Amino acid sequence: MFKQKFKYFKRKNPNPDFDTILDIRAGDPQFLTVHELEGDLQNCHIQNNLLGLKEFAEWKVYELKSCPGLIFILNPFTSLGQRYWIARSVADYSRKPSLTNLDNQDAIQKNLDGKTWWEVAGRCNDNNSLSKKLRWATMGYHHNWDSKVYSEEAKSPLPNDLSLLSKHIVKTVLNIDFHPEASIVNYYFMDSFLSGHVDRSERNLVAPLVSLSFGQTAVFLVGGRTLDENPEAMLLESGDIVIMVGNSRFRYHGVPRIISAKRQPWKELLYHDNYKKCPVIEDDYRVEGTPYDGANRVTWDFVQHEKFWLPFDKYLNGARINLNVRQVI
Ligand code: OGA
Ligand code: MN
Protein backbone atom coordinates (compact mmCIF):
# COMPACT_ATOMS: atom_id res chain seq x y z
CA MET A 1 0.00 0.00 0.00
CA PHE A 2 2.76 2.47 0.92
CA LYS A 3 4.83 1.65 -2.13
CA GLN A 4 1.82 1.79 -4.41
CA LYS A 5 0.86 5.26 -3.26
CA PHE A 6 4.49 6.35 -3.41
CA LYS A 7 4.69 5.29 -7.04
CA TYR A 8 1.38 6.95 -7.76
CA PHE A 9 2.60 10.36 -6.58
CA LYS A 10 6.02 9.93 -8.14
CA ARG A 11 4.73 9.31 -11.64
CA LYS A 12 4.81 12.11 -14.19
CA ASN A 13 2.85 10.74 -17.09
CA PRO A 14 -0.01 10.91 -16.39
CA ASN A 15 0.27 13.13 -13.35
CA PRO A 16 -1.38 12.00 -10.11
CA ASP A 17 -4.51 13.72 -8.87
CA PHE A 18 -3.07 16.22 -6.39
CA ASP A 19 -6.56 17.04 -5.14
CA THR A 20 -6.52 13.79 -3.16
CA ILE A 21 -3.82 15.26 -0.91
CA LEU A 22 -4.92 16.28 2.59
CA ASP A 23 -4.69 20.06 2.85
CA ILE A 24 -3.35 20.62 6.36
CA ARG A 25 -3.80 24.38 5.88
CA ALA A 26 -7.57 23.89 5.75
CA GLY A 27 -7.38 22.54 9.34
CA ASP A 28 -10.31 20.16 8.71
CA PRO A 29 -11.34 18.84 12.17
CA GLN A 30 -12.21 15.50 10.59
CA PHE A 31 -8.47 14.86 10.09
CA LEU A 32 -6.66 17.29 12.35
CA THR A 33 -6.84 18.43 15.94
CA VAL A 34 -5.53 21.81 17.04
CA HIS A 35 -2.49 21.25 19.23
CA GLU A 36 -2.34 23.81 22.02
CA LEU A 37 1.14 25.11 22.85
CA GLU A 38 2.16 23.37 26.08
CA GLY A 39 5.26 25.41 27.02
CA ASP A 40 5.52 28.41 29.31
CA LEU A 41 4.86 30.97 26.61
CA GLN A 42 5.62 33.98 28.83
CA ASN A 43 9.08 32.61 29.19
CA CYS A 44 9.61 31.26 25.68
CA HIS A 45 8.32 34.15 23.62
CA ILE A 46 11.43 36.36 23.76
CA GLN A 47 13.30 33.83 21.66
CA ASN A 48 10.91 34.04 18.71
CA ASN A 49 12.40 37.25 17.43
CA LEU A 50 15.98 36.03 17.79
CA LEU A 51 15.23 32.82 15.92
CA GLY A 52 13.26 34.36 13.03
CA LEU A 53 9.87 33.14 14.28
CA LYS A 54 6.53 34.94 14.42
CA GLU A 55 4.70 35.69 17.65
CA PHE A 56 2.89 32.68 19.18
CA ALA A 57 -0.52 34.21 18.41
CA GLU A 58 0.23 33.57 14.73
CA TRP A 59 1.33 29.94 15.09
CA LYS A 60 -1.02 27.30 13.70
CA VAL A 61 -0.27 23.88 15.15
CA TYR A 62 -2.11 20.67 14.24
CA GLU A 63 -1.83 17.00 15.07
CA LEU A 64 -2.88 14.35 12.56
CA LYS A 65 -5.78 12.37 14.07
CA SER A 66 -4.86 9.14 12.31
CA CYS A 67 -1.26 9.45 13.54
CA PRO A 68 -1.00 10.68 17.14
CA GLY A 69 2.30 12.43 17.77
CA LEU A 70 2.65 13.72 14.21
CA ILE A 71 2.53 17.48 14.67
CA PHE A 72 2.63 20.21 12.05
CA ILE A 73 3.51 23.83 12.71
CA LEU A 74 2.43 25.72 9.62
CA ASN A 75 5.25 28.06 8.66
CA PRO A 76 5.87 29.98 11.91
CA PHE A 77 8.86 31.79 10.35
CA THR A 78 9.09 35.42 9.33
CA SER A 79 10.36 35.94 5.79
CA LEU A 80 13.67 37.13 7.19
CA GLY A 81 13.74 34.00 9.33
CA GLN A 82 13.23 31.85 6.25
CA ARG A 83 16.11 33.58 4.50
CA TYR A 84 18.42 33.11 7.45
CA TRP A 85 17.79 29.38 7.89
CA ILE A 86 17.93 28.79 4.14
CA ALA A 87 21.24 30.60 3.74
CA ARG A 88 22.69 28.83 6.80
CA SER A 89 21.60 25.45 5.40
CA VAL A 90 23.03 26.12 1.95
CA ALA A 91 26.22 28.08 2.61
CA ASP A 92 27.28 27.07 6.13
CA TYR A 93 25.82 23.71 7.14
CA SER A 94 27.32 22.34 3.91
CA ARG A 95 30.86 23.27 5.08
CA LYS A 96 33.35 21.62 7.36
CA PRO A 97 33.03 20.29 10.01
CA SER A 98 29.89 18.89 8.36
CA LEU A 99 30.26 15.72 6.34
CA THR A 100 28.64 15.71 2.88
CA ASN A 101 28.16 13.40 -0.06
CA LEU A 102 30.84 15.43 -1.89
CA ASP A 103 33.62 14.60 0.58
CA ASN A 104 34.93 11.55 -1.22
CA GLN A 105 34.17 12.56 -4.79
CA ASP A 106 37.69 13.24 -6.05
CA ALA A 107 36.70 14.93 -9.32
CA ILE A 108 34.52 17.44 -7.48
CA GLN A 109 37.11 18.10 -4.77
CA LYS A 110 39.68 18.78 -7.46
CA ASN A 111 37.28 21.17 -9.15
CA LEU A 112 36.63 23.01 -5.84
CA ASP A 113 40.38 23.39 -5.31
CA GLY A 114 40.08 24.02 -1.58
CA LYS A 115 37.08 26.34 -1.85
CA THR A 116 33.73 25.45 -0.33
CA TRP A 117 30.98 23.99 -2.51
CA TRP A 118 28.84 27.14 -2.15
CA GLU A 119 31.73 29.53 -2.87
CA VAL A 120 31.94 27.90 -6.28
CA ALA A 121 28.35 26.81 -6.94
CA GLY A 122 26.73 30.03 -5.63
CA ARG A 123 28.69 32.19 -8.02
CA CYS A 124 27.86 30.45 -11.24
CA ASN A 125 25.21 32.29 -13.14
CA ASP A 126 24.07 29.67 -15.57
CA ASN A 127 22.32 26.47 -14.83
CA ASN A 128 25.38 24.88 -13.38
CA SER A 129 25.38 21.25 -12.43
CA LEU A 130 27.64 21.67 -9.40
CA SER A 131 24.81 23.26 -7.42
CA LYS A 132 22.80 20.05 -7.81
CA LYS A 133 25.63 17.76 -6.74
CA LEU A 134 25.20 18.42 -3.03
CA ARG A 135 22.58 16.00 -1.72
CA TRP A 136 23.14 15.83 2.01
CA ALA A 137 25.19 17.15 4.90
CA THR A 138 25.39 15.74 8.42
CA MET A 139 26.27 17.53 11.66
CA GLY A 140 26.62 16.54 15.30
CA TYR A 141 26.65 12.75 15.50
CA HIS A 142 27.08 11.98 11.81
CA HIS A 143 24.40 9.77 10.39
CA ASN A 144 26.10 6.71 8.91
CA TRP A 145 24.19 5.92 5.73
CA ASP A 146 25.51 2.35 5.56
CA SER A 147 25.63 1.03 9.12
CA LYS A 148 22.89 3.41 10.40
CA VAL A 149 24.83 3.48 13.65
CA TYR A 150 25.82 6.74 15.36
CA SER A 151 29.30 6.58 16.81
CA GLU A 152 31.34 8.66 19.31
CA GLU A 153 34.16 8.57 16.76
CA ALA A 154 32.08 10.36 14.14
CA LYS A 155 30.75 13.55 15.54
CA SER A 156 31.24 17.29 15.21
CA PRO A 157 29.60 20.17 17.08
CA LEU A 158 26.00 20.96 16.19
CA PRO A 159 25.62 24.65 15.23
CA ASN A 160 24.40 26.59 18.23
CA ASP A 161 21.65 28.44 16.35
CA LEU A 162 20.11 25.21 15.08
CA SER A 163 20.36 23.70 18.52
CA LEU A 164 18.56 26.71 20.07
CA LEU A 165 15.86 26.67 17.39
CA SER A 166 15.00 22.99 17.78
CA LYS A 167 15.02 23.19 21.60
CA HIS A 168 12.77 26.25 21.50
CA ILE A 169 10.28 24.55 19.18
CA VAL A 170 10.05 21.38 21.28
CA LYS A 171 9.81 23.34 24.55
CA THR A 172 7.08 25.59 23.15
CA VAL A 173 4.93 22.91 21.56
CA LEU A 174 5.43 19.94 23.92
CA ASN A 175 7.05 21.44 27.04
CA ILE A 176 9.82 18.83 26.75
CA ASP A 177 13.57 19.51 27.21
CA PHE A 178 15.06 18.34 23.95
CA HIS A 179 18.78 17.62 23.55
CA PRO A 180 19.65 18.03 19.87
CA GLU A 181 22.66 15.90 18.98
CA ALA A 182 22.47 15.05 15.29
CA SER A 183 21.22 16.76 12.17
CA ILE A 184 20.81 15.84 8.52
CA VAL A 185 20.31 18.42 5.81
CA ASN A 186 18.70 16.92 2.72
CA TYR A 187 18.99 18.96 -0.47
CA TYR A 188 16.19 18.06 -2.91
CA PHE A 189 15.64 19.11 -6.54
CA MET A 190 12.50 18.92 -8.63
CA ASP A 191 13.19 15.28 -9.56
CA SER A 192 14.31 14.12 -6.10
CA PHE A 193 12.48 11.72 -3.82
CA LEU A 194 13.08 9.99 -0.48
CA SER A 195 11.83 6.41 -0.19
CA GLY A 196 9.63 5.21 2.65
CA HIS A 197 11.52 4.54 5.88
CA VAL A 198 11.38 4.69 9.67
CA ASP A 199 14.16 6.56 11.50
CA ARG A 200 15.18 4.06 14.14
CA SER A 201 18.95 4.61 14.39
CA GLU A 202 18.64 6.91 17.39
CA ARG A 203 19.17 5.10 20.68
CA ASN A 204 16.57 7.38 22.18
CA LEU A 205 13.31 6.80 20.33
CA VAL A 206 11.21 8.58 22.94
CA ALA A 207 12.69 11.98 22.15
CA PRO A 208 10.96 13.91 19.39
CA LEU A 209 12.42 14.46 15.93
CA VAL A 210 12.16 17.96 14.47
CA SER A 211 12.06 18.43 10.71
CA LEU A 212 12.06 21.77 8.86
CA SER A 213 11.14 22.35 5.22
CA PHE A 214 12.28 25.27 3.06
CA GLY A 215 11.94 26.17 -0.60
CA GLN A 216 9.84 24.11 -3.01
CA THR A 217 6.98 21.94 -1.75
CA ALA A 218 7.19 18.26 -0.79
CA VAL A 219 4.48 15.65 -1.13
CA PHE A 220 4.91 13.90 2.24
CA LEU A 221 3.51 10.42 2.87
CA VAL A 222 2.94 9.01 6.34
CA GLY A 223 1.78 5.44 6.73
CA GLY A 224 1.70 2.86 9.50
CA ARG A 225 4.24 0.71 11.31
CA THR A 226 4.41 -1.60 8.29
CA LEU A 227 4.38 -0.93 4.57
CA ASP A 228 0.98 -2.64 4.33
CA GLU A 229 -0.94 0.35 5.63
CA ASN A 230 -2.32 3.00 3.34
CA PRO A 231 -0.41 6.27 3.86
CA GLU A 232 -1.87 9.76 4.09
CA ALA A 233 -0.47 12.36 1.65
CA MET A 234 0.17 15.94 2.74
CA LEU A 235 2.08 18.95 1.40
CA LEU A 236 5.01 20.42 3.29
CA GLU A 237 5.60 24.02 2.30
CA SER A 238 8.46 26.40 2.96
CA GLY A 239 8.77 27.09 6.67
CA ASP A 240 6.61 24.18 7.80
CA ILE A 241 7.86 22.24 10.79
CA VAL A 242 7.04 18.59 11.46
CA ILE A 243 7.53 17.10 14.91
CA MET A 244 7.43 13.31 15.22
CA VAL A 245 6.97 12.16 18.78
CA GLY A 246 5.55 9.07 20.49
CA ASN A 247 4.08 6.41 18.23
CA SER A 248 4.41 8.56 15.13
CA ARG A 249 8.18 7.96 15.27
CA PHE A 250 7.59 4.36 14.21
CA ARG A 251 5.49 5.20 11.15
CA TYR A 252 6.80 4.78 7.63
CA HIS A 253 7.21 8.11 5.87
CA GLY A 254 8.77 9.42 2.68
CA VAL A 255 8.75 12.07 -0.04
CA PRO A 256 7.67 10.74 -3.45
CA ARG A 257 7.76 14.08 -5.17
CA ILE A 258 8.68 17.75 -5.13
CA ILE A 259 6.26 20.23 -6.67
CA SER A 260 6.50 23.96 -7.37
CA ALA A 261 5.73 26.10 -4.35
CA LYS A 262 2.42 27.96 -4.40
CA ARG A 263 3.72 30.36 -1.77
CA GLN A 264 7.29 31.67 -1.70
CA PRO A 265 7.59 33.37 1.69
CA TRP A 266 11.35 33.82 1.30
CA LYS A 267 10.61 36.39 -1.42
CA GLU A 268 8.29 38.51 0.73
CA LEU A 269 10.83 40.15 2.96
CA LEU A 270 9.77 43.77 2.47
CA TYR A 271 6.15 43.14 3.24
CA HIS A 272 6.29 41.13 6.41
CA ASP A 273 9.37 41.93 8.43
CA ASN A 274 10.63 44.90 10.35
CA TYR A 275 13.07 45.37 7.52
CA LYS A 276 13.18 49.14 7.95
CA LYS A 277 14.10 48.85 11.60
CA CYS A 278 17.27 47.01 10.75
CA PRO A 279 20.51 48.89 10.19
CA VAL A 280 21.07 49.93 6.61
CA ILE A 281 23.76 47.87 5.02
CA GLU A 282 26.11 49.49 2.57
CA ASP A 283 25.92 48.19 -0.94
CA ASP A 284 29.53 47.16 -0.87
CA TYR A 285 29.49 43.60 -2.02
CA ARG A 286 31.36 42.85 -5.17
CA VAL A 287 29.14 41.58 -7.94
CA GLU A 288 31.83 39.18 -8.90
CA GLY A 289 33.09 36.90 -6.22
CA THR A 290 31.70 35.93 -2.89
CA PRO A 291 30.12 38.56 -0.69
CA TYR A 292 31.77 37.02 2.33
CA ASP A 293 35.06 35.22 2.52
CA GLY A 294 35.54 31.62 3.56
CA ALA A 295 36.08 32.58 7.20
CA ASN A 296 32.72 34.27 7.62
CA ARG A 297 29.32 32.78 8.18
CA VAL A 298 25.87 33.87 7.12
CA THR A 299 24.41 36.56 9.41
CA TRP A 300 21.02 38.21 9.86
CA ASP A 301 22.48 41.34 8.27
CA PHE A 302 23.76 39.55 5.19
CA VAL A 303 20.44 37.94 4.30
CA GLN A 304 18.68 41.32 4.13
CA HIS A 305 21.04 42.39 1.42
CA GLU A 306 19.53 41.67 -1.98
CA LYS A 307 22.85 41.12 -3.69
CA PHE A 308 23.90 38.64 -1.03
CA TRP A 309 20.53 36.92 -1.17
CA LEU A 310 20.24 36.59 -4.96
CA PRO A 311 22.29 33.37 -5.42
CA PHE A 312 20.23 31.67 -2.69
CA ASP A 313 17.03 32.80 -4.35
CA LYS A 314 18.21 31.29 -7.61
CA TYR A 315 19.21 28.05 -5.94
CA LEU A 316 15.81 27.80 -4.29
CA ASN A 317 13.90 28.16 -7.55
CA GLY A 318 14.54 24.48 -8.16
CA ALA A 319 15.30 23.15 -4.72
CA ARG A 320 13.85 22.06 -1.40
CA ILE A 321 15.78 21.85 1.85
CA ASN A 322 14.86 19.49 4.66
CA LEU A 323 16.71 20.21 7.88
CA ASN A 324 16.05 17.61 10.53
CA VAL A 325 17.32 17.46 14.08
CA ARG A 326 17.49 14.40 16.33
CA GLN A 327 18.36 13.45 19.86
CA VAL A 328 20.55 10.37 19.80
CA ILE A 329 21.40 9.48 23.40
C1 OGA B 1 14.44 12.14 6.85
C2 OGA B 1 13.09 12.52 6.38
C3 OGA B 1 11.59 14.03 5.30
C4 OGA B 1 11.56 15.28 4.54
O1 OGA B 1 15.43 12.80 6.47
O2 OGA B 1 14.54 11.17 7.63
O3 OGA B 1 12.19 11.78 6.65
O4 OGA B 1 10.62 16.07 4.78
N1 OGA B 1 12.90 13.66 5.69
O5 OGA B 1 12.39 15.50 3.66
MN1 MN C 1 12.70 10.28 8.16
XYZ file of C-alpha atoms and ligand atoms in Angstrom:
340
model
C 0.000 0.000 0.000
C 2.758 2.468 0.919
C 4.831 1.653 -2.134
C 1.817 1.789 -4.408
C 0.862 5.263 -3.263
C 4.486 6.350 -3.408
C 4.690 5.288 -7.044
C 1.376 6.955 -7.761
C 2.597 10.364 -6.576
C 6.020 9.932 -8.144
C 4.730 9.311 -11.637
C 4.812 12.109 -14.185
C 2.850 10.742 -17.089
C -0.008 10.907 -16.386
C 0.269 13.135 -13.347
C -1.384 11.995 -10.110
C -4.510 13.721 -8.866
C -3.065 16.222 -6.392
C -6.563 17.036 -5.141
C -6.520 13.790 -3.156
C -3.820 15.264 -0.906
C -4.918 16.275 2.586
C -4.693 20.058 2.853
C -3.355 20.622 6.357
C -3.803 24.380 5.882
C -7.565 23.889 5.746
C -7.378 22.545 9.336
C -10.307 20.157 8.712
C -11.344 18.838 12.167
C -12.210 15.499 10.594
C -8.473 14.863 10.086
C -6.660 17.291 12.348
C -6.839 18.435 15.939
C -5.535 21.809 17.045
C -2.488 21.245 19.227
C -2.336 23.806 22.022
C 1.143 25.111 22.849
C 2.165 23.368 26.085
C 5.255 25.407 27.016
C 5.519 28.412 29.315
C 4.858 30.968 26.607
C 5.619 33.983 28.830
C 9.084 32.608 29.192
C 9.611 31.263 25.678
C 8.324 34.147 23.625
C 11.428 36.356 23.764
C 13.296 33.831 21.664
C 10.913 34.036 18.712
C 12.396 37.252 17.431
C 15.981 36.028 17.795
C 15.231 32.818 15.920
C 13.262 34.356 13.035
C 9.875 33.139 14.279
C 6.533 34.941 14.416
C 4.702 35.687 17.652
C 2.895 32.682 19.183
C -0.516 34.214 18.414
C 0.228 33.568 14.727
C 1.328 29.943 15.087
C -1.020 27.298 13.704
C -0.274 23.877 15.152
C -2.113 20.668 14.238
C -1.832 16.996 15.075
C -2.885 14.350 12.557
C -5.782 12.374 14.069
C -4.858 9.140 12.312
C -1.260 9.446 13.543
C -1.000 10.682 17.141
C 2.300 12.430 17.769
C 2.648 13.718 14.210
C 2.533 17.479 14.671
C 2.635 20.214 12.046
C 3.509 23.830 12.713
C 2.429 25.723 9.617
C 5.254 28.061 8.664
C 5.873 29.976 11.913
C 8.858 31.793 10.349
C 9.087 35.422 9.326
C 10.359 35.944 5.791
C 13.672 37.129 7.185
C 13.742 34.001 9.332
C 13.234 31.851 6.252
C 16.110 33.581 4.495
C 18.416 33.111 7.445
C 17.787 29.383 7.888
C 17.925 28.791 4.144
C 21.244 30.598 3.745
C 22.695 28.829 6.803
C 21.601 25.452 5.395
C 23.033 26.120 1.953
C 26.222 28.083 2.612
C 27.279 27.067 6.128
C 25.823 23.713 7.138
C 27.321 22.338 3.908
C 30.859 23.268 5.080
C 33.349 21.618 7.363
C 33.029 20.292 10.012
C 29.886 18.893 8.358
C 30.256 15.721 6.336
C 28.644 15.715 2.884
C 28.159 13.399 -0.061
C 30.841 15.428 -1.893
C 33.624 14.601 0.579
C 34.929 11.553 -1.217
C 34.169 12.556 -4.791
C 37.686 13.245 -6.049
C 36.698 14.926 -9.318
C 34.521 17.444 -7.481
C 37.108 18.099 -4.770
C 39.677 18.776 -7.459
C 37.280 21.173 -9.147
C 36.625 23.011 -5.843
C 40.381 23.390 -5.311
C 40.079 24.021 -1.579
C 37.080 26.344 -1.850
C 33.733 25.448 -0.328
C 30.980 23.993 -2.510
C 28.841 27.136 -2.154
C 31.727 29.533 -2.872
C 31.944 27.899 -6.283
C 28.348 26.812 -6.942
C 26.729 30.027 -5.630
C 28.685 32.191 -8.016
C 27.861 30.446 -11.242
C 25.214 32.286 -13.139
C 24.073 29.670 -15.575
C 22.315 26.468 -14.831
C 25.384 24.876 -13.380
C 25.378 21.252 -12.431
C 27.635 21.670 -9.400
C 24.807 23.258 -7.419
C 22.796 20.045 -7.806
C 25.626 17.759 -6.735
C 25.202 18.422 -3.028
C 22.578 15.999 -1.720
C 23.140 15.827 2.008
C 25.189 17.146 4.901
C 25.386 15.737 8.417
C 26.273 17.531 11.659
C 26.621 16.542 15.298
C 26.652 12.755 15.504
C 27.081 11.981 11.810
C 24.399 9.772 10.389
C 26.103 6.711 8.912
C 24.195 5.921 5.732
C 25.515 2.349 5.560
C 25.634 1.030 9.119
C 22.892 3.408 10.400
C 24.827 3.476 13.654
C 25.819 6.735 15.364
C 29.300 6.584 16.811
C 31.336 8.655 19.308
C 34.157 8.570 16.756
C 32.079 10.358 14.135
C 30.747 13.548 15.539
C 31.244 17.286 15.213
C 29.595 20.173 17.080
C 26.000 20.961 16.194
C 25.622 24.648 15.226
C 24.403 26.593 18.226
C 21.647 28.439 16.354
C 20.110 25.206 15.077
C 20.359 23.702 18.525
C 18.564 26.710 20.065
C 15.861 26.665 17.387
C 15.001 22.989 17.782
C 15.018 23.190 21.601
C 12.771 26.246 21.499
C 10.276 24.550 19.181
C 10.052 21.382 21.279
C 9.813 23.338 24.549
C 7.078 25.586 23.148
C 4.927 22.906 21.562
C 5.431 19.943 23.919
C 7.054 21.441 27.043
C 9.824 18.832 26.746
C 13.567 19.510 27.211
C 15.058 18.344 23.946
C 18.777 17.620 23.547
C 19.654 18.032 19.874
C 22.662 15.900 18.981
C 22.474 15.054 15.291
C 21.221 16.757 12.173
C 20.814 15.839 8.520
C 20.314 18.425 5.812
C 18.703 16.917 2.718
C 18.994 18.956 -0.474
C 16.191 18.059 -2.915
C 15.642 19.107 -6.536
C 12.501 18.921 -8.632
C 13.192 15.283 -9.562
C 14.309 14.118 -6.101
C 12.477 11.717 -3.822
C 13.077 9.992 -0.478
C 11.830 6.413 -0.192
C 9.632 5.215 2.652
C 11.523 4.544 5.876
C 11.382 4.687 9.666
C 14.160 6.561 11.497
C 15.178 4.061 14.135
C 18.946 4.613 14.394
C 18.640 6.911 17.392
C 19.169 5.103 20.684
C 16.566 7.383 22.182
C 13.305 6.800 20.331
C 11.212 8.581 22.937
C 12.695 11.982 22.150
C 10.962 13.910 19.386
C 12.421 14.464 15.927
C 12.160 17.965 14.471
C 12.056 18.434 10.714
C 12.060 21.771 8.863
C 11.141 22.353 5.215
C 12.278 25.269 3.060
C 11.938 26.166 -0.603
C 9.835 24.115 -3.006
C 6.979 21.943 -1.747
C 7.187 18.257 -0.792
C 4.476 15.649 -1.128
C 4.911 13.901 2.238
C 3.513 10.416 2.865
C 2.940 9.013 6.341
C 1.782 5.439 6.728
C 1.698 2.863 9.497
C 4.240 0.709 11.307
C 4.406 -1.604 8.288
C 4.385 -0.928 4.568
C 0.977 -2.642 4.325
C -0.944 0.346 5.631
C -2.315 3.002 3.335
C -0.407 6.265 3.857
C -1.868 9.762 4.087
C -0.466 12.358 1.654
C 0.174 15.938 2.736
C 2.077 18.946 1.398
C 5.014 20.423 3.289
C 5.599 24.024 2.298
C 8.455 26.402 2.959
C 8.773 27.087 6.666
C 6.606 24.177 7.801
C 7.857 22.237 10.795
C 7.040 18.593 11.462
C 7.534 17.095 14.911
C 7.432 13.314 15.222
C 6.973 12.156 18.777
C 5.552 9.074 20.494
C 4.079 6.412 18.231
C 4.406 8.556 15.134
C 8.180 7.957 15.270
C 7.587 4.363 14.206
C 5.487 5.200 11.150
C 6.799 4.783 7.631
C 7.209 8.107 5.866
C 8.770 9.424 2.679
C 8.750 12.074 -0.036
C 7.673 10.737 -3.454
C 7.757 14.081 -5.168
C 8.684 17.750 -5.125
C 6.260 20.230 -6.668
C 6.499 23.959 -7.367
C 5.725 26.103 -4.351
C 2.419 27.960 -4.399
C 3.723 30.355 -1.768
C 7.290 31.671 -1.699
C 7.594 33.372 1.692
C 11.352 33.817 1.302
C 10.610 36.392 -1.415
C 8.294 38.512 0.732
C 10.831 40.155 2.965
C 9.771 43.768 2.475
C 6.151 43.141 3.236
C 6.286 41.129 6.414
C 9.373 41.930 8.426
C 10.631 44.901 10.349
C 13.069 45.375 7.523
C 13.184 49.135 7.948
C 14.099 48.854 11.601
C 17.272 47.008 10.747
C 20.515 48.891 10.191
C 21.074 49.927 6.609
C 23.765 47.875 5.020
C 26.108 49.487 2.572
C 25.924 48.186 -0.940
C 29.530 47.162 -0.873
C 29.487 43.600 -2.023
C 31.359 42.850 -5.165
C 29.135 41.581 -7.937
C 31.828 39.178 -8.899
C 33.087 36.900 -6.219
C 31.696 35.926 -2.886
C 30.120 38.561 -0.694
C 31.771 37.025 2.330
C 35.063 35.223 2.519
C 35.537 31.625 3.564
C 36.084 32.578 7.199
C 32.724 34.275 7.624
C 29.322 32.777 8.181
C 25.870 33.870 7.124
C 24.412 36.556 9.409
C 21.016 38.211 9.860
C 22.482 41.339 8.273
C 23.756 39.550 5.190
C 20.437 37.936 4.299
C 18.681 41.319 4.133
C 21.042 42.395 1.417
C 19.529 41.667 -1.983
C 22.851 41.120 -3.687
C 23.900 38.643 -1.034
C 20.532 36.915 -1.166
C 20.242 36.588 -4.960
C 22.287 33.367 -5.415
C 20.229 31.669 -2.687
C 17.025 32.801 -4.347
C 18.213 31.294 -7.610
C 19.211 28.046 -5.939
C 15.814 27.802 -4.291
C 13.899 28.164 -7.548
C 14.537 24.479 -8.165
C 15.302 23.152 -4.717
C 13.847 22.062 -1.401
C 15.776 21.852 1.846
C 14.865 19.495 4.662
C 16.710 20.213 7.879
C 16.048 17.609 10.533
C 17.320 17.460 14.084
C 17.487 14.402 16.329
C 18.355 13.450 19.862
C 20.547 10.370 19.802
C 21.402 9.482 23.404
C 14.438 12.144 6.854
C 13.093 12.519 6.384
C 11.588 14.030 5.304
C 11.557 15.284 4.539
O 15.433 12.795 6.465
O 14.539 11.171 7.635
O 12.192 11.782 6.651
O 10.618 16.068 4.782
N 12.897 13.657 5.690
O 12.387 15.504 3.662
Mn 12.698 10.281 8.158
